[in-house]
Structure formats: C-alpha cells, structure tokens
C-alpha cells in the first residue's frame, strides 16, 4: 500500500483493522516520521532549519512565517497540513494518520494533542481503529494542554480554552472549554 492509497483508504473506509495492510502501512510511516522528529527534537535548530525539517516531515513546503518551539511529536507527518503563519508551541502531539488540517494564522499552545484515531471499544478488536480527520480553521487559538479528538472541525477565529477536550465540532467565533468542551461564549 502506498502512502496515497493509505490516505484514500482512511478517508473512504474509516476503519483500520489490526494486522491489515493499512495497519502495517501506519507502522512504516511512523518509522519514517520518527527519523525526522529525532532531528527536530535533538539539538538547537534555527527557525529556518525547523521549517526545512517540517517540509521534510510533511512532504510539503512549509510557509516562511511558520514557527515551531520543539519538541514536537507525530506518528505519521505526511498527513499534517499546516497553513501560513501558524505557530506551534512546545510538546504538541499530532496523530495525523487520518489527516490534520491547520488553517492560516492558527496558534497552538503547549502540549496540545490532536488524535485522529480511536481504538475499537470491543476488547476482542481493541487493536483495530477508526479514523477521522481533524480540521482547524483560520486564526484559531488552541490553549495549552487541550485535546482535539478525531473527526472534529474547529471553525475560523474560535478559541479552545486550556485543558479542554474537544469531542465535537466548534463553530466559528466560539470560545469553548471544559471536559467535554462546551461553548462558553461567542466572539
């Protein structure tokens, strides 16, 4: 299975059976991502060097206004889509096998987690997973230690409070917080 075929599969099928060709491809992509993540996280790097490494990680050109404070973690990298002028603070985790799309001007706080996979609840199938892309609009601010779960879309200009667990879509211009995250107010 090629990387492109894997991404098409997770977009179409949403279920990844343990031991399947798609599951094995996930592990191969993780090996590749860890090699680049090791370069990003070990030793000082200028922002220009970090942008070049992020381009290597994602397989796409990284915007000249992108900024990153390492460390960063991902178990794929090739399905991480970063807009212009995005800032990612230290300790963030991107489980991007099903796709993470981050809009222009978005700010991501310390140790934010994006999880696009969820394990099967049936104990006999627990190693199998469902996949769902995460989409973050433009000019979104995600506070420290927030978690965004599979299939969630966060609208433009929204704010996710620190520590929130986002399990459902967030409308544009909304501020959400709590576990699970609920609308606090509209901007």
Tab-separated table of N, CA, C and O in Angstrom, residues 5 13 17 27 45-46 55 63 86 93 95 105-106 109-110 116 118 122 125 129 134 161 163 166 180:
chain	number	residue	atom	x	y	z
A	5	UNK	N	-2.453	5.689	-1.274
A	5	UNK	CA	-3.523	4.698	-1.130
A	5	UNK	C	-4.002	4.604	0.318
A	5	UNK	O	-5.202	4.462	0.577
A	13	UNK	N	-12.830	4.502	4.067
A	13	UNK	CA	-13.265	3.387	4.901
A	13	UNK	C	-13.423	3.726	6.375
A	13	UNK	O	-14.249	3.164	7.053
A	17	UNK	N	-8.340	-2.235	10.454
A	17	UNK	CA	-8.307	-3.499	11.194
A	17	UNK	C	-6.873	-3.832	11.590
A	17	UNK	O	-5.944	-3.692	10.791
A	27	UNK	N	2.514	1.729	10.612
A	27	UNK	CA	3.766	1.494	11.319
A	27	UNK	C	4.972	1.926	10.479
A	27	UNK	O	5.923	2.503	11.005
A	45	UNK	N	17.942	24.165	16.795
A	45	UNK	CA	17.715	24.412	15.371
A	45	UNK	C	17.161	25.826	15.215
A	45	UNK	O	16.295	26.239	15.991
A	46	UNK	N	17.629	26.541	14.198
A	46	UNK	CA	17.051	27.849	13.885
A	46	UNK	C	15.655	27.631	13.315
A	46	UNK	O	15.305	26.516	12.884
A	55	UNK	N	9.147	20.643	6.396
A	55	UNK	CA	8.865	20.335	4.992
A	55	UNK	C	9.223	18.891	4.686
A	55	UNK	O	8.484	18.193	3.978
A	63	UNK	N	5.476	27.199	5.109
A	63	UNK	CA	5.400	28.643	4.951
A	63	UNK	C	6.547	29.346	5.671
A	63	UNK	O	6.955	28.942	6.761
A	86	UNK	N	1.332	29.832	10.922
A	86	UNK	CA	0.946	29.007	12.070
A	86	UNK	C	2.081	28.984	13.085
A	86	UNK	O	3.258	28.955	12.717
A	93	UNK	N	1.492	17.037	20.219
A	93	UNK	CA	1.430	15.692	19.641
A	93	UNK	C	0.398	15.681	18.516
A	93	UNK	O	-0.751	16.068	18.724
A	95	UNK	N	-1.264	13.109	15.987
A	95	UNK	CA	-1.550	11.760	15.489
A	95	UNK	C	-2.333	11.973	14.193
A	95	UNK	O	-3.553	12.025	14.189
A	105	UNK	N	-2.710	31.292	10.266
A	105	UNK	CA	-2.742	32.158	11.440
A	105	UNK	C	-3.105	31.481	12.740
A	105	UNK	O	-3.304	32.148	13.759
A	106	UNK	N	-3.185	30.167	12.764
A	106	UNK	CA	-3.573	29.453	13.979
A	106	UNK	C	-2.423	29.403	14.977
A	106	UNK	O	-1.266	29.245	14.599
A	109	UNK	N	-1.044	26.104	21.570
A	109	UNK	CA	-0.332	26.205	22.836
A	109	UNK	C	0.467	24.960	23.187
A	109	UNK	O	0.453	23.959	22.480
A	110	UNK	N	1.156	25.057	24.335
A	110	UNK	CA	1.987	23.958	24.820
A	110	UNK	C	1.189	22.659	24.971
A	110	UNK	O	0.075	22.657	25.456
A	116	UNK	N	-6.378	11.597	15.686
A	116	UNK	CA	-7.286	11.271	14.586
A	116	UNK	C	-7.695	9.805	14.557
A	116	UNK	O	-8.445	9.394	13.674
A	118	UNK	N	-9.060	6.310	16.951
A	118	UNK	CA	-9.670	5.863	18.192
A	118	UNK	C	-9.771	4.337	18.131
A	118	UNK	O	-10.190	3.781	17.123
A	122	UNK	N	-14.672	-2.785	21.501
A	122	UNK	CA	-14.788	-4.225	21.715
A	122	UNK	C	-13.411	-4.774	22.100
A	122	UNK	O	-12.460	-4.670	21.317
A	125	UNK	N	-11.425	-6.638	19.605
A	125	UNK	CA	-10.973	-5.882	18.429
A	125	UNK	C	-10.219	-4.613	18.841
A	125	UNK	O	-10.057	-3.706	18.029
A	129	UNK	N	-8.865	0.245	14.736
A	129	UNK	CA	-9.134	1.659	14.983
A	129	UNK	C	-10.098	2.256	13.967
A	129	UNK	O	-10.210	1.755	12.851
A	134	UNK	N	-9.084	15.799	11.446
A	134	UNK	CA	-9.315	16.997	12.263
A	134	UNK	C	-9.057	18.205	11.374
A	134	UNK	O	-8.028	18.277	10.694
A	161	UNK	N	-10.151	26.691	25.080
A	161	UNK	CA	-9.518	27.002	26.363
A	161	UNK	C	-8.498	25.935	26.746
A	161	UNK	O	-8.614	24.773	26.351
A	163	UNK	N	-6.682	23.044	28.471
A	163	UNK	CA	-7.173	21.850	29.134
A	163	UNK	C	-8.467	21.285	28.602
A	163	UNK	O	-8.918	20.238	29.062
A	166	UNK	N	-11.931	18.489	23.190
A	166	UNK	CA	-12.885	18.811	22.130
A	166	UNK	C	-13.314	17.514	21.445
A	166	UNK	O	-12.517	16.861	20.777
A	180	UNK	N	-16.348	17.333	28.615
A	180	UNK	CA	-16.001	17.686	27.245
A	180	UNK	C	-16.226	19.178	27.001
A	180	UNK	O	-17.001	19.832	27.723
